[in-house]
Every structure is written in structure tokens, then in C-alpha cells.
Amino acid sequence: MKKEWNTVEILRHSRHDWLNKIQLIKGNLDLNKIDRVRMIIDEIIIETQQEAKLSNLAMPKFSELLLTSNWSSKPFLLEYEVMDTVAGCSLLDDCIFSWTENFFLLLSDTLDPMAENSLHIFISYCGENIRFSFDLQGRIRNEDSLRFFFQETPSEKGEVSVIVMNEQELFFHIDVNCSELRK
């Protein structure tokens, strides 16, 4: 179920995130760890560049889902990377958003909440296709639910390819030809 964020909630979460980053910088400055401060600032720059790339995908629902995912209680930490200058595909927004949201809900039921679970999503081009790669590291309790879920693709013009699935890792791609969607 999608949470409707109001402006105050968005600002509160964003302010909290920035305060954490500033406190990390301040703490390391107090310890005179200048190299660590530089690393933190570099990480912030990279994260902000990724947020900008994600926001420019022409997929506002999907982008919002990823940008706000770590603000809600989930048994995994989400990171994402937009690899190239991916133009995105506005025609894909609704279906990839719904599919990914349902995938996140399924992960809430299939991951061990006591384990350190992380999900990395990479968005890139693969030939003529836009590719969404999902790399989950953690403790998977129910692989059968995931296998059943992967029988459903987010678009009739797309394909889900599971590369690795076991109790500790899941890696798969979704490839969609955006030009085929326009036909």
C-alpha cells in the first residue's frame, strides 16, 4: 500500500537525513579525521547525483518509491544507481512502480527481519532495452514465494531473468524495450 507523503513529512524525513550526515561530518572533524570527512562529503555528492539522475528518469512514481523507501519500516536497506544517462520511459512508470511496490511487500514477508538485508537496484541500458537489475543480499526465508512472483512480469513487453536465487542472495534483471511499448 502506497503511503501518501505530505510536504511536512517529506521535509521532516529529508531534514533528519541531512542532520545525520552533518553530525557524521562534525563528529569526524572533532576527531580530526579529515580524510574520513572528505570521504563522507564525496559519498554525499555521489548520493545527490544519483538522486538527480533518478528524478530525471521521466518515471515519477517509480522514482518516488525508491527515494522514499528507506523512510518506511522495511526489513531491508535500499540503494540504487542510475548507471548511464538513462532517459527512462514514462510509459513504464505505472507498471514498474506497481511491480516493484509488490516486490517490496513480498520481501517484507520473505526476508528475515533480524538479518542485515540490503537491496541494490541498478538502472541502465542494455542494447535497446532499459534494464532494472535487482541485487538482494541477506537472509531469504521463502524462495518459493519469490519464484512464483517472478512468473509475473511488470510489462508484456518485458522479461524477468533470474540469475541467482538462494537463501542468501537474489539477483535478477527486468529488461523492457521502451520503443516496443509505444507500438
Short mmCIF file of C-alpha atoms in Angstrom, two decimals:
data_model
loop_
_atom_site.label_atom_id
_atom_site.label_comp_id
_atom_site.label_asym_id
_atom_site.label_seq_id
_atom_site.Cartn_x
_atom_site.Cartn_y
_atom_site.Cartn_z
CA MET A 1 0.00 0.00 0.00
CA LYS A 2 1.43 3.35 -1.10
CA LYS A 3 1.96 5.98 1.57
CA GLU A 4 0.81 9.43 0.60
CA TRP A 5 3.53 11.83 1.74
CA ASN A 6 2.60 15.40 2.57
CA THR A 7 5.08 18.25 2.33
CA VAL A 8 5.75 18.39 6.08
CA GLU A 9 6.53 14.65 6.25
CA ILE A 10 8.88 14.87 3.28
CA LEU A 11 10.70 17.82 4.79
CA ARG A 12 10.90 16.10 8.18
CA HIS A 13 12.49 12.95 6.71
CA SER A 14 14.83 14.93 4.49
CA ARG A 15 15.90 17.17 7.38
CA HIS A 16 16.55 14.07 9.52
CA ASP A 17 18.71 12.53 6.77
CA TRP A 18 20.73 15.72 6.35
CA LEU A 19 21.15 16.18 10.09
CA ASN A 20 22.60 12.65 10.31
CA LYS A 21 25.10 13.48 7.56
CA ILE A 22 26.11 16.76 9.19
CA GLN A 23 26.56 15.01 12.55
CA LEU A 24 28.84 12.44 10.88
CA ILE A 25 30.94 15.23 9.41
CA LYS A 26 31.04 17.14 12.71
CA GLY A 27 31.98 14.05 14.72
CA ASN A 28 34.82 13.19 12.37
CA LEU A 29 36.03 16.80 12.38
CA ASP A 30 36.05 16.72 16.20
CA LEU A 31 38.21 13.58 15.98
CA ASN A 32 40.43 15.35 13.43
CA LYS A 33 39.70 12.65 10.83
CA ILE A 34 39.90 14.94 7.83
CA ASP A 35 40.28 12.08 5.32
CA ARG A 36 37.08 10.49 6.63
CA VAL A 37 35.27 13.85 6.35
CA ARG A 38 36.36 14.09 2.71
CA MET A 39 35.06 10.55 2.10
CA ILE A 40 31.70 11.39 3.69
CA ILE A 41 31.38 14.53 1.58
CA ASP A 42 32.27 12.54 -1.57
CA GLU A 43 29.58 9.97 -0.64
CA ILE A 44 27.03 12.77 -0.18
CA ILE A 45 27.91 14.21 -3.60
CA ILE A 46 27.54 10.80 -5.29
CA GLU A 47 24.24 10.13 -3.49
CA THR A 48 22.89 13.54 -4.51
CA GLN A 49 23.94 12.98 -8.14
CA GLN A 50 22.15 9.62 -8.10
CA GLU A 51 19.01 11.23 -6.66
CA ALA A 52 19.12 13.77 -9.52
CA LYS A 53 19.52 11.03 -12.16
CA LEU A 54 16.67 9.05 -10.63
CA SER A 55 14.46 12.13 -10.53
CA ASN A 56 15.14 12.75 -14.23
CA LEU A 57 14.00 9.30 -15.41
CA ALA A 58 10.54 10.53 -16.51
CA MET A 59 9.17 7.87 -14.12
CA PRO A 60 7.88 9.91 -11.15
CA LYS A 61 6.04 7.12 -9.30
CA PHE A 62 8.93 4.69 -9.52
CA SER A 63 11.42 7.43 -8.57
CA GLU A 64 9.36 8.44 -5.54
CA LEU A 65 9.14 4.81 -4.42
CA LEU A 66 12.93 4.47 -4.45
CA LEU A 67 13.63 7.92 -2.99
CA THR A 68 11.30 7.37 -0.02
CA SER A 69 11.75 3.64 0.51
CA ASN A 70 14.21 3.91 3.39
CA TRP A 71 11.84 6.25 5.23
CA SER A 72 9.42 3.44 5.97
CA SER A 73 9.89 0.31 8.02
CA LYS A 74 11.17 -2.45 5.75
CA PRO A 75 13.42 -5.43 6.54
CA PHE A 76 15.99 -4.20 4.00
CA LEU A 77 18.05 -1.13 3.20
CA LEU A 78 17.62 0.12 -0.36
CA GLU A 79 20.33 1.66 -2.52
CA TYR A 80 20.05 2.47 -6.19
CA GLU A 81 22.27 3.58 -9.02
CA VAL A 82 21.34 5.01 -12.38
CA MET A 83 24.26 3.79 -14.44
CA ASP A 84 24.39 5.83 -17.61
CA THR A 85 22.37 8.82 -18.64
CA VAL A 86 19.21 6.76 -18.82
CA ALA A 87 16.29 8.66 -20.31
CA GLY A 88 13.76 6.45 -18.58
CA CYS A 89 10.40 5.64 -20.06
CA SER A 90 7.23 7.39 -18.92
CA LEU A 91 5.15 4.57 -20.44
CA LEU A 92 6.78 2.17 -17.98
CA ASP A 93 6.21 4.22 -14.84
CA ASP A 94 2.89 2.74 -13.68
CA CYS A 95 3.74 -0.90 -14.35
CA ILE A 96 7.32 -0.86 -12.98
CA PHE A 97 6.14 1.13 -9.95
CA SER A 98 3.35 -1.35 -9.16
CA TRP A 99 5.55 -4.39 -9.76
CA THR A 100 8.39 -3.01 -7.60
CA GLU A 101 6.00 -1.96 -4.83
CA ASN A 102 4.55 -5.50 -4.79
CA PHE A 103 8.09 -6.92 -4.79
CA PHE A 104 8.94 -4.77 -1.74
CA LEU A 105 5.80 -6.05 0.02
CA LEU A 106 6.78 -9.63 -0.79
CA LEU A 107 10.28 -9.02 0.57
CA SER A 108 8.71 -7.83 3.83
CA ASP A 109 7.20 -11.31 4.15
CA THR A 110 10.09 -13.39 2.82
CA LEU A 111 13.16 -11.78 4.42
CA ASP A 112 14.37 -12.48 7.93
CA PRO A 113 13.81 -9.15 9.72
CA MET A 114 16.65 -9.92 12.16
CA ALA A 115 19.21 -10.24 9.36
CA GLU A 116 21.13 -7.47 7.65
CA ASN A 117 19.35 -7.31 4.31
CA SER A 118 20.25 -4.92 1.51
CA LEU A 119 18.74 -4.40 -1.92
CA HIS A 120 20.62 -2.59 -4.68
CA ILE A 121 18.76 -1.55 -7.82
CA PHE A 122 20.77 -0.63 -10.92
CA ILE A 123 19.11 1.12 -13.85
CA SER A 124 20.90 1.06 -17.20
CA TYR A 125 20.58 0.48 -20.91
CA CYS A 126 21.19 -2.96 -22.32
CA GLY A 127 21.08 -2.66 -26.08
CA GLU A 128 17.66 -1.23 -26.95
CA ASN A 129 16.22 -2.15 -23.57
CA ILE A 130 16.07 -0.32 -20.30
CA ARG A 131 17.34 -2.73 -17.65
CA PHE A 132 16.42 -2.82 -13.98
CA SER A 133 18.84 -5.07 -12.09
CA PHE A 134 18.00 -6.10 -8.53
CA ASP A 135 20.71 -7.43 -6.22
CA LEU A 136 19.48 -8.62 -2.82
CA GLN A 137 21.90 -9.76 -0.11
CA GLY A 138 20.53 -11.09 3.16
CA ARG A 139 18.55 -13.98 4.55
CA ILE A 140 15.67 -15.22 2.39
CA ARG A 141 13.19 -17.41 4.24
CA ASN A 142 10.85 -18.35 1.40
CA GLU A 143 12.33 -18.80 -2.07
CA ASP A 144 9.15 -20.43 -3.40
CA SER A 145 7.15 -17.22 -2.94
CA LEU A 146 9.77 -15.36 -4.95
CA ARG A 147 9.79 -17.98 -7.72
CA PHE A 148 6.01 -17.71 -8.00
CA PHE A 149 6.19 -13.91 -8.03
CA PHE A 150 8.74 -13.86 -10.87
CA GLN A 151 6.27 -15.58 -13.16
CA GLU A 152 4.54 -12.20 -13.38
CA THR A 153 6.40 -9.62 -15.47
CA PRO A 154 5.83 -5.90 -14.97
CA SER A 155 5.03 -5.41 -18.67
CA GLU A 156 4.01 -7.69 -21.52
CA LYS A 157 6.98 -6.20 -23.40
CA GLY A 158 9.38 -7.10 -20.59
CA GLU A 159 11.22 -10.13 -19.36
CA VAL A 160 12.41 -11.13 -15.88
CA SER A 161 15.68 -13.09 -15.85
CA VAL A 162 16.66 -14.62 -12.51
CA ILE A 163 20.43 -15.09 -12.43
CA VAL A 164 20.96 -16.25 -8.83
CA MET A 165 18.49 -17.27 -6.14
CA ASN A 166 19.39 -18.97 -2.89
CA GLU A 167 18.92 -18.43 0.85
CA GLN A 168 21.39 -15.53 0.97
CA GLU A 169 21.28 -13.91 -2.45
CA LEU A 170 18.89 -12.94 -5.19
CA PHE A 171 19.99 -11.31 -8.43
CA PHE A 172 17.73 -10.69 -11.41
CA HIS A 173 17.11 -8.31 -14.32
CA ILE A 174 14.00 -6.88 -15.83
CA ASP A 175 14.57 -5.86 -19.45
CA VAL A 176 11.95 -3.80 -21.25
CA ASN A 177 12.09 -2.39 -24.76
CA CYS A 178 10.51 1.03 -24.36
CA SER A 179 10.14 1.56 -28.11
CA GLU A 180 8.00 -1.61 -28.23
CA LEU A 181 5.66 -0.09 -25.64
CA ARG A 182 4.92 2.82 -27.97
CA LYS A 183 3.56 0.48 -30.67
#
